[in-house]
């Protein structure tokens, strides 16, 4: 199995979710993160003290999929999250050795 | 409340028309203060909502706020309909009848009344007391009461418990008033009463799921402090406004209120520092409220330095009482018993010791050489109000249980009141997981039962439900459809 | 507002110097109440900022707060310069002229005025009304208006729309006042006016990017409740203070305000319960505000039980109106039309039915047998104020668009007003991603255009910009430089 | 404060008993306003707690709130004991003695006093000023002061610094009062005094760990705005209430307060817009407070259009001063010097230019042709209060340091005041990492020193400490033990 | 070494922690996440506008363990987090190539 | 490619960022987490009820790097995050099979 992790712009989450559903994936885990990269941050000023904020808000989406589906899932997510402007994010894949559904103890693909 | 009396120095030599005119002129000042005080006391229930709302977990904060706002709304209407009349109408010593129902006869003074303000101003002030009393109960029953059941309970309890007790103690024709019980602003009528009812209802409702083993920390202590701060502010209306005049007695009540509250805050955090190793901000807020409760019955009957002692005792004792519930095992969630029942009783009884007629009203207590008479009167007042409130509330609570459940289903309680009862989330920091708009309700297209399927939406012609596919344009940056009208 | 009149029982037999002295004594009470009320109404705009600020998304909350605080500041200054004079000066029935400009002649009573307080106290009270009216508009235009454009709009709108309308209805020399229109505290002048202007401006500005498909939930419902609670509190000043005296009429207004608000809260949440399946806290807050709006014109002209009906109708109708915008497609973001335009018009017209001269002022409406005359007057008032406001606001809005853009650039709107317009974040929970201090601005070293490069900092001699290397000491635990002075 | 005087038009022909009665009637209105104002000023310290609390980092917000609530409590008690007496008792021009200690002799007017309200009402009003002054200092010393040391400091400082200065300037027998210094509501006594003390204490305490390199942004700007809004509201009591009557002078003070505050808000954000490229909400809040501070001494001595100039100057100058600390290197954390010291001095000195006896009291300043005499008096007042405050505070601060440390240990400061000093977390969003209940404290089973080991818990018979094993039932869904009583 | 990631119901965190401790693991990293899957979300209504919220709050627990312990840790966590109702969550395992304790620079099992 | 995950003290984030930049890495994804381990937590008391809080706030930094850079990145991060006191945190490395830049669809090292 594979764990596909996508770091994308927050307002793209609905599109990514829809893309994954269209592709047949009905589960994911999402968290709020702050991203730093080419996309420039912004400046804040409090009583004349200037702060440089390098981070931009992103959401991090984790989806475990079958080995065979990983490549397509990556493609679907990338496409759905794309706006074409800097800071659209990254998608990466790491190998998963075991997956368990807590409720039933099912393993592997059955746990999806 | 035998203290409404014109204190104007109206010499007998003054001709009557002039007397009348001067009294009227003076009444404008009193009315200004009473209308101000009424607004301040109304604010107290909002403050209470935050004092309590900050103490519950984040998933229940709206449920708590809603119960308190509902109390304001329901009791405001009930008191116009008949509540005020039951409390202050008629000459019967047990209940007031319906003479003032629908606020008829507002050009009359209430039977036995000696205030100088319009009776409508007196109503404005009193309705705010009727509002906050059931609201206080919500602290002991937090996190678990179905809203529908709560709504009915408040209407019943306000009418069957608060209105009669207010009549007994506050109305000049009430039996406890006539015996001479001293309750300046509602230590027994409001606080001990609500505390006893809170105890009864937390027994009726039972413990929250997971209590006491699971962590149930305040979700927002600054809200608690905001609530405490606004309560302190509003309580000047509660106590000083109870003079129903802007005079020396009102000034006494103002100063005593502030002084006792301050002393109670210090008393509470000193006990905490010794017992727990830390003086806490929650303790400071709690001590302040304990002091406000305890000085309420006494505000016009004691001196400022008496208030220091009274407040310090109340702060320390209430602090020590908060841990009893955990030992005994009743889930008085936000300590309504330790703060309002104990505080209210303490305040009422301590008048028996600290009572001082130097304030211009009342009689001397034990420390002033007045003997135990006053203490006996006070004990009687406490016994009658607390006893009636506890028993009547238990009966109402259990009787309602015969008809329908008070408690939310277990999964709803775990999910929290906000989502389960009100279909809302208190906070949304914009992470993108906060949901998708699926429709706008109207009466002709009634809401579907809560279900994941998107309802037919009001603007579905523009974007049919099939739209959410991976090729759809981002709602944030619609390339084709211009976003401006 | 034909209701300012001394109600003192001053018998003709009383010698004049005594009469004068008694009137002055009485005026102190009135002044106390009016100054208190003025402070309460000032607080309402702060409350409104939170009522609205809680409803917008977290990235726009400061933008909303800023617009409201700016209204307080700008209108306060404008009204000293000339606003008060335009509204209350002179004898012309259309505008008031510049007699009171710069608050000269404050020792005079305004033309036709019958209040007993100093004219400066009357100014204090009225300026707070002028402040909140443009502030109400910010609800319909939320999340998208450039601050500079908004700032200019407020100055223009206050002068060209609010000031004349206030003159027509509130000033004893205004043409609608003279025809007998009844608007006790500004149902048409403040609420219907702001609602019509809000509608106009949300048409001028266009929809928010993503509306209505994207989720735009309130980011902090407790703030909404805090705002609603403080509005309720402050509104006692708004309505009851409009008696410009601390008397029976003020007491009527107080009680009617509270009663109608309570009934409207209940009306709104009952409709929600039936239609949506949930009674919501946002609904309770909204219902309360709808009730406050609707009772505003009527507060001194109806009885408390009439207020129950009036409030319940307003709560239910305004609730039903909130979904219209989504169906029709105009982005009145926080429902200024449904609550203030509809609520204000409803209240003004319902006086035509519920009007009751038992309060001591005004004339009877239809239900009291007074016939349709009053309703006609009210409809005329509504038509004139709403019509003028809508058209004049459209003109101002579009005219400004000729000179510069109202809207923020798209990327700024997506990033949010707080960062884009004000260079601030509302919340920082200390996660460490909140930024690095790069300099302290001064006039001699002007701010760089927002750019990631660190500016030359004021203390750069101590820590040169090259410092951030992996060998630099942690700013939190400076080992070499002692952290204490 | 040479301005308390009955302004009733009491003709000599009026018989004495009638005069007395009319005066009493009039005093009710004054008392209504003074009691209201006292409540408003009390609220200001709560507001200040939020103004400051929002500006500190999330880990220190409770520490800040606690310091402010403690000031309310401690000074309230001290002022009943002896503080009021030191400030307003006796005829000595340097200190007031103990005549009013324990609030004895409250039936007397204070020496030289001309107010019409009860002396207790005057006490109520004045105690709130004594409360907020040390509270203002907490802004300059944020995030690093041990609570125990702070608690002792407040008691000493209030008694040794505030009480004497209040006597000199506010008491009719005080030496600066007698020389004719004009300080309507405490620009020097409260603000410049607190600002000088804040400067002294931030030198005594030293910089926060990490300052100025580490980011120390406001954690909750809406709290700052809430605080600023409530301060603005409460300040009407502070300034307008300082007329100690509800009359034309009070109305002047109300209008001047609002006008100068508005102008200062605009002045501050215009400077920001030019210098930093953004007008900020924090700037709007700060500008408002700067304006409130600057108009405080002048509120009854200038005209409304004078207030516009005075406010705009204060807003702009204070804004420019906030960056000085970073350049010079003293950690006045929340800019008490730039806002209160600079603002208070500015306001006091500008009376020398804008002073206008048209308000009914005071003398003309330079712009009104009154020459430099008033300015000299004002400079003397500023010099005496600021000089005494700065030196006396330095001495108190360093003397205390001889006995024990002011600062928290370094690791505690990094962890934050909330956890380290008060054993609390301000926020808990319910993520499940918020802790496990290990016991309920009581006096008989004292708290263990903070240690991870579970204490013997009050309900340990029900669930022994060994329970937390993987087979234990979930506390949320206890299958065996029914969760209801 | 292995990284065991568990996404479970928030109120189960204490139980999972206790289970891991009983098993000898005394370290973990926890974050708040939002989960989407079979478990249905809820509906919210604001002034008549209905929102469908598909996500449920979860906590995400990360534990690095020795290769040999991975299977047992998965079992212990699964068991502790189980309530038997939908939405109990998932546990998955990915391989870890390096682990360092920042304080000491220790590597591998020593870093645990 | 490798995914380097570091769990460190929040106030060390700036230093870690600077260290990575010095090393040539100009992207990362950061999230707030709660850590449990040897570092002791703290006690809270609310109205006499005592809570033991075992968790300490940390930040979790994720950086995807080329295989060749992984070891150096780990060293740089560890060094920058070190204070020497308990609770400094962990750094671990897992293998990444695919990396995509959403904006362009670039893969592998090009996506960095
Ligand atoms: N090396 C990296 N490791 C992990 N996350 C990264 C890395 N580089 C970028 N990111 C994440 O991807 C987001 C977008 O990257 P950025 O360089 O700004 O734009 P783009 O991917 O369009 O070139 C960043 O905000 C960050 O969250
Ligand atoms: N494919 C997946 N990848 C990552 N996380 C998932 C996946 N499917 C489910 N989850 C996580 O597991 C949680 C529970 O899944 P769910 O399908 O609701 O219940 P169950 O696991 O009991 O069948 C979800 O809330 C989500 O956080
Ligand atoms: N086995 C583990 N798996 C994942 N994260 C861990 C593990 N052990 C510790 N951590 C993380 O590392 C942080 C520091 O660990 P700790 O044991 O307190 O100190 P140190 O690493 O200095 O010995 C913890 O707060 C936690 O976030």
PDB file of C-alpha atoms in Angstrom, chain B residues 18-197:
ATOM      1  CA  UNK B  18     -44.225  72.399  45.765  1.00  0.00           C
ATOM      2  CA  UNK B  19     -43.715  69.170  47.674  1.00  0.00           C
ATOM      3  CA  UNK B  20     -45.242  67.240  44.800  1.00  0.00           C
ATOM      4  CA  UNK B  21     -43.103  69.004  42.249  1.00  0.00           C
ATOM      5  CA  UNK B  22     -39.926  68.490  44.251  1.00  0.00           C
ATOM      6  CA  UNK B  23     -40.733  64.817  44.734  1.00  0.00           C
ATOM      7  CA  UNK B  24     -41.255  64.442  41.023  1.00  0.00           C
ATOM      8  CA  UNK B  25     -37.995  66.204  40.299  1.00  0.00           C
ATOM      9  CA  UNK B  26     -36.221  63.910  42.723  1.00  0.00           C
ATOM     10  CA  UNK B  27     -37.888  60.870  41.169  1.00  0.00           C
ATOM     11  CA  UNK B  28     -36.183  61.625  37.855  1.00  0.00           C
ATOM     12  CA  UNK B  29     -32.829  60.929  39.472  1.00  0.00           C
ATOM     13  CA  UNK B  30     -34.141  57.731  41.018  1.00  0.00           C
ATOM     14  CA  UNK B  31     -35.620  56.646  37.711  1.00  0.00           C
ATOM     15  CA  UNK B  32     -32.366  57.346  35.932  1.00  0.00           C
ATOM     16  CA  UNK B  33     -30.559  55.068  38.359  1.00  0.00           C
ATOM     17  CA  UNK B  34     -33.199  52.324  38.302  1.00  0.00           C
ATOM     18  CA  UNK B  35     -33.365  52.206  34.497  1.00  0.00           C
ATOM     19  CA  UNK B  36     -29.564  52.136  34.394  1.00  0.00           C
ATOM     20  CA  UNK B  37     -29.516  49.398  37.007  1.00  0.00           C
ATOM     21  CA  UNK B  38     -32.099  47.368  35.123  1.00  0.00           C
ATOM     22  CA  UNK B  39     -29.923  47.472  32.025  1.00  0.00           C
ATOM     23  CA  UNK B  40     -26.914  46.461  34.116  1.00  0.00           C
ATOM     24  CA  UNK B  41     -28.734  43.459  35.569  1.00  0.00           C
ATOM     25  CA  UNK B  42     -29.935  42.408  32.127  1.00  0.00           C
ATOM     26  CA  UNK B  43     -26.299  42.422  31.057  1.00  0.00           C
ATOM     27  CA  UNK B  44     -25.484  40.101  33.953  1.00  0.00           C
ATOM     28  CA  UNK B  45     -27.206  37.164  32.284  1.00  0.00           C
ATOM     29  CA  UNK B  46     -25.136  37.739  29.162  1.00  0.00           C
ATOM     30  CA  UNK B  47     -22.086  37.927  31.414  1.00  0.00           C
ATOM     31  CA  UNK B  48     -23.138  34.717  33.132  1.00  0.00           C
ATOM     32  CA  UNK B  49     -23.385  33.016  29.753  1.00  0.00           C
ATOM     33  CA  UNK B  50     -19.708  33.816  29.169  1.00  0.00           C
ATOM     34  CA  UNK B  51     -18.655  33.020  32.729  1.00  0.00           C
ATOM     35  CA  UNK B  52     -20.197  29.571  32.281  1.00  0.00           C
ATOM     36  CA  UNK B  53     -19.533  29.291  28.552  1.00  0.00           C
ATOM     37  CA  UNK B  54     -15.804  29.678  29.042  1.00  0.00           C
ATOM     38  CA  UNK B  55     -15.805  26.924  31.651  1.00  0.00           C
ATOM     39  CA  UNK B  56     -17.417  24.223  29.531  1.00  0.00           C
ATOM     40  CA  UNK B  57     -15.647  22.313  26.796  1.00  0.00           C
ATOM     41  CA  UNK B  58     -15.431  23.855  23.327  1.00  0.00           C
ATOM     42  CA  UNK B  59     -18.083  21.523  21.960  1.00  0.00           C
ATOM     43  CA  UNK B  60     -20.716  22.772  24.425  1.00  0.00           C
ATOM     44  CA  UNK B  61     -20.152  26.509  24.532  1.00  0.00           C
ATOM     45  CA  UNK B  62     -23.029  27.408  22.239  1.00  0.00           C
ATOM     46  CA  UNK B  63     -25.364  25.111  24.143  1.00  0.00           C
ATOM     47  CA  UNK B  64     -24.523  27.037  27.289  1.00  0.00           C
ATOM     48  CA  UNK B  65     -24.883  30.451  25.666  1.00  0.00           C
ATOM     49  CA  UNK B  66     -28.202  29.388  24.173  1.00  0.00           C
ATOM     50  CA  UNK B  67     -29.670  28.317  27.493  1.00  0.00           C
ATOM     51  CA  UNK B  68     -28.842  31.665  29.009  1.00  0.00           C
ATOM     52  CA  UNK B  69     -30.169  33.732  26.117  1.00  0.00           C
ATOM     53  CA  UNK B  70     -33.291  31.611  26.157  1.00  0.00           C
ATOM     54  CA  UNK B  71     -33.813  32.436  29.839  1.00  0.00           C
ATOM     55  CA  UNK B  72     -33.694  36.141  29.008  1.00  0.00           C
ATOM     56  CA  UNK B  73     -36.266  35.719  26.259  1.00  0.00           C
ATOM     57  CA  UNK B  74     -38.671  33.337  27.948  1.00  0.00           C
ATOM     58  CA  UNK B  75     -38.811  35.031  31.331  1.00  0.00           C
ATOM     59  CA  UNK B  76     -39.108  38.494  29.751  1.00  0.00           C
ATOM     60  CA  UNK B  77     -42.286  37.411  27.987  1.00  0.00           C
ATOM     61  CA  UNK B  78     -43.668  35.406  30.921  1.00  0.00           C
ATOM     62  CA  UNK B  79     -43.208  38.328  33.256  1.00  0.00           C
ATOM     63  CA  UNK B  80     -45.211  40.627  31.044  1.00  0.00           C
ATOM     64  CA  UNK B  81     -47.923  37.985  30.796  1.00  0.00           C
ATOM     65  CA  UNK B  82     -48.253  37.125  34.488  1.00  0.00           C
ATOM     66  CA  UNK B  83     -44.921  36.661  36.279  1.00  0.00           C
ATOM     67  CA  UNK B  84     -44.648  40.185  37.636  1.00  0.00           C
ATOM     68  CA  UNK B  85     -48.213  40.013  38.834  1.00  0.00           C
ATOM     69  CA  UNK B  86     -47.665  36.752  40.689  1.00  0.00           C
ATOM     70  CA  UNK B  87     -44.593  38.225  42.370  1.00  0.00           C
ATOM     71  CA  UNK B  88     -45.744  41.754  43.180  1.00  0.00           C
ATOM     72  CA  UNK B  89     -49.513  41.952  42.751  1.00  0.00           C
ATOM     73  CA  UNK B  90     -52.236  41.640  45.354  1.00  0.00           C
ATOM     74  CA  UNK B  91     -52.227  41.529  49.124  1.00  0.00           C
ATOM     75  CA  UNK B  92     -52.136  37.772  49.643  1.00  0.00           C
ATOM     76  CA  UNK B  93     -48.952  36.819  51.475  1.00  0.00           C
ATOM     77  CA  UNK B  94     -48.315  33.644  49.453  1.00  0.00           C
ATOM     78  CA  UNK B  95     -48.909  34.672  45.850  1.00  0.00           C
ATOM     79  CA  UNK B  96     -49.627  37.927  44.118  1.00  0.00           C
ATOM     80  CA  UNK B  97     -52.533  37.123  41.841  1.00  0.00           C
ATOM     81  CA  UNK B  98     -53.209  38.467  38.370  1.00  0.00           C
ATOM     82  CA  UNK B  99     -53.993  42.116  38.941  1.00  0.00           C
ATOM     83  CA  UNK B 100     -50.918  43.242  37.015  1.00  0.00           C
ATOM     84  CA  UNK B 101     -51.152  40.529  34.335  1.00  0.00           C
ATOM     85  CA  UNK B 102     -50.284  41.807  30.850  1.00  0.00           C
ATOM     86  CA  UNK B 103     -48.868  44.814  32.676  1.00  0.00           C
ATOM     87  CA  UNK B 104     -52.222  46.352  33.229  1.00  0.00           C
ATOM     88  CA  UNK B 105     -52.577  48.931  36.016  1.00  0.00           C
ATOM     89  CA  UNK B 106     -49.003  50.120  35.664  1.00  0.00           C
ATOM     90  CA  UNK B 107     -50.097  53.548  36.847  1.00  0.00           C
ATOM     91  CA  UNK B 108     -50.542  52.073  40.327  1.00  0.00           C
ATOM     92  CA  UNK B 109     -47.814  51.542  42.901  1.00  0.00           C
ATOM     93  CA  UNK B 110     -47.502  47.876  43.915  1.00  0.00           C
ATOM     94  CA  UNK B 111     -49.300  47.042  47.179  1.00  0.00           C
ATOM     95  CA  UNK B 112     -47.191  48.362  50.026  1.00  0.00           C
ATOM     96  CA  UNK B 113     -44.598  49.833  47.686  1.00  0.00           C
ATOM     97  CA  UNK B 114     -42.789  53.012  48.662  1.00  0.00           C
ATOM     98  CA  UNK B 115     -40.603  53.595  45.640  1.00  0.00           C
ATOM     99  CA  UNK B 116     -40.679  56.917  43.824  1.00  0.00           C
ATOM    100  CA  UNK B 117     -40.054  55.679  40.290  1.00  0.00           C
ATOM    101  CA  UNK B 118     -42.750  54.729  37.780  1.00  0.00           C
ATOM    102  CA  UNK B 119     -43.997  51.195  38.361  1.00  0.00           C
ATOM    103  CA  UNK B 120     -42.834  50.336  34.855  1.00  0.00           C
ATOM    104  CA  UNK B 121     -39.284  51.189  35.902  1.00  0.00           C
ATOM    105  CA  UNK B 122     -39.745  48.974  38.925  1.00  0.00           C
ATOM    106  CA  UNK B 123     -40.942  46.211  36.582  1.00  0.00           C
ATOM    107  CA  UNK B 124     -37.912  46.739  34.340  1.00  0.00           C
ATOM    108  CA  UNK B 125     -35.637  46.248  37.304  1.00  0.00           C
ATOM    109  CA  UNK B 126     -37.450  43.225  38.739  1.00  0.00           C
ATOM    110  CA  UNK B 127     -37.813  41.319  35.470  1.00  0.00           C
ATOM    111  CA  UNK B 128     -34.039  41.177  35.185  1.00  0.00           C
ATOM    112  CA  UNK B 129     -33.867  39.387  38.534  1.00  0.00           C
ATOM    113  CA  UNK B 130     -36.453  36.881  37.389  1.00  0.00           C
ATOM    114  CA  UNK B 131     -34.330  36.284  34.279  1.00  0.00           C
ATOM    115  CA  UNK B 132     -31.017  35.568  35.907  1.00  0.00           C
ATOM    116  CA  UNK B 133     -32.288  33.176  38.549  1.00  0.00           C
ATOM    117  CA  UNK B 134     -33.119  30.223  36.274  1.00  0.00           C
ATOM    118  CA  UNK B 135     -30.059  31.111  34.197  1.00  0.00           C
ATOM    119  CA  UNK B 136     -27.875  30.430  37.231  1.00  0.00           C
ATOM    120  CA  UNK B 137     -29.086  26.830  37.278  1.00  0.00           C
ATOM    121  CA  UNK B 138     -27.494  26.124  33.913  1.00  0.00           C
ATOM    122  CA  UNK B 139     -24.108  25.942  35.594  1.00  0.00           C
ATOM    123  CA  UNK B 140     -24.953  22.829  37.535  1.00  0.00           C
ATOM    124  CA  UNK B 141     -26.592  21.038  34.627  1.00  0.00           C
ATOM    125  CA  UNK B 142     -24.069  21.927  31.952  1.00  0.00           C
ATOM    126  CA  UNK B 143     -23.361  19.856  28.842  1.00  0.00           C
ATOM    127  CA  UNK B 144     -26.240  17.375  28.981  1.00  0.00           C
ATOM    128  CA  UNK B 145     -29.735  18.863  28.948  1.00  0.00           C
ATOM    129  CA  UNK B 146     -31.860  18.635  25.804  1.00  0.00           C
ATOM    130  CA  UNK B 147     -32.831  22.130  24.724  1.00  0.00           C
ATOM    131  CA  UNK B 148     -36.539  21.371  24.374  1.00  0.00           C
ATOM    132  CA  UNK B 149     -36.757  19.940  27.875  1.00  0.00           C
ATOM    133  CA  UNK B 150     -34.774  22.848  29.254  1.00  0.00           C
ATOM    134  CA  UNK B 151     -37.088  25.321  27.547  1.00  0.00           C
ATOM    135  CA  UNK B 152     -40.158  23.844  29.193  1.00  0.00           C
ATOM    136  CA  UNK B 153     -38.427  23.535  32.555  1.00  0.00           C
ATOM    137  CA  UNK B 154     -37.546  27.232  32.619  1.00  0.00           C
ATOM    138  CA  UNK B 155     -41.147  28.276  31.996  1.00  0.00           C
ATOM    139  CA  UNK B 156     -42.442  25.974  34.733  1.00  0.00           C
ATOM    140  CA  UNK B 157     -39.730  26.732  37.236  1.00  0.00           C
ATOM    141  CA  UNK B 158     -39.907  30.477  36.812  1.00  0.00           C
ATOM    142  CA  UNK B 159     -43.646  30.419  37.427  1.00  0.00           C
ATOM    143  CA  UNK B 160     -43.862  27.797  40.150  1.00  0.00           C
ATOM    144  CA  UNK B 161     -40.659  28.434  42.064  1.00  0.00           C
ATOM    145  CA  UNK B 162     -39.200  31.874  41.406  1.00  0.00           C
ATOM    146  CA  UNK B 163     -42.400  33.925  41.265  1.00  0.00           C
ATOM    147  CA  UNK B 164     -43.784  32.715  44.623  1.00  0.00           C
ATOM    148  CA  UNK B 165     -40.459  33.015  46.431  1.00  0.00           C
ATOM    149  CA  UNK B 166     -39.980  36.524  45.054  1.00  0.00           C
ATOM    150  CA  UNK B 167     -43.424  37.347  46.390  1.00  0.00           C
ATOM    151  CA  UNK B 168     -42.671  35.997  49.853  1.00  0.00           C
ATOM    152  CA  UNK B 169     -39.417  37.897  50.316  1.00  0.00           C
ATOM    153  CA  UNK B 170     -39.463  40.901  47.969  1.00  0.00           C
ATOM    154  CA  UNK B 171     -43.125  41.981  47.927  1.00  0.00           C
ATOM    155  CA  UNK B 172     -44.144  44.135  50.899  1.00  0.00           C
ATOM    156  CA  UNK B 173     -47.171  41.867  51.258  1.00  0.00           C
ATOM    157  CA  UNK B 174     -45.142  38.612  51.248  1.00  0.00           C
ATOM    158  CA  UNK B 175     -45.015  36.570  54.399  1.00  0.00           C
ATOM    159  CA  UNK B 176     -41.243  36.502  54.841  1.00  0.00           C
ATOM    160  CA  UNK B 177     -40.994  40.215  54.086  1.00  0.00           C
ATOM    161  CA  UNK B 178     -43.591  40.910  56.734  1.00  0.00           C
ATOM    162  CA  UNK B 179     -41.758  38.842  59.338  1.00  0.00           C
ATOM    163  CA  UNK B 180     -38.746  41.097  58.834  1.00  0.00           C
ATOM    164  CA  UNK B 181     -36.335  38.880  56.908  1.00  0.00           C
ATOM    165  CA  UNK B 182     -33.549  40.993  55.429  1.00  0.00           C
ATOM    166  CA  UNK B 183     -32.626  40.203  51.858  1.00  0.00           C
ATOM    167  CA  UNK B 184     -31.447  43.396  50.258  1.00  0.00           C
ATOM    168  CA  UNK B 185     -31.082  42.211  46.685  1.00  0.00           C
ATOM    169  CA  UNK B 186     -31.834  38.522  46.524  1.00  0.00           C
ATOM    170  CA  UNK B 187     -29.282  36.429  48.402  1.00  0.00           C
ATOM    171  CA  UNK B 188     -32.026  33.948  49.170  1.00  0.00           C
ATOM    172  CA  UNK B 189     -34.554  34.754  46.434  1.00  0.00           C
ATOM    173  CA  UNK B 190     -32.024  34.590  43.644  1.00  0.00           C
ATOM    174  CA  UNK B 191     -28.851  32.813  44.740  1.00  0.00           C
ATOM    175  CA  UNK B 192     -29.720  30.298  47.421  1.00  0.00           C
ATOM    176  CA  UNK B 193     -32.877  29.559  45.441  1.00  0.00           C
ATOM    177  CA  UNK B 194     -30.976  28.936  42.207  1.00  0.00           C
ATOM    178  CA  UNK B 195     -28.331  26.966  44.088  1.00  0.00           C
ATOM    179  CA  UNK B 196     -30.901  24.654  45.649  1.00  0.00           C
ATOM    180  CA  UNK B 197     -32.601  24.202  42.298  1.00  0.00           C
TER     181      UNK B 197
END
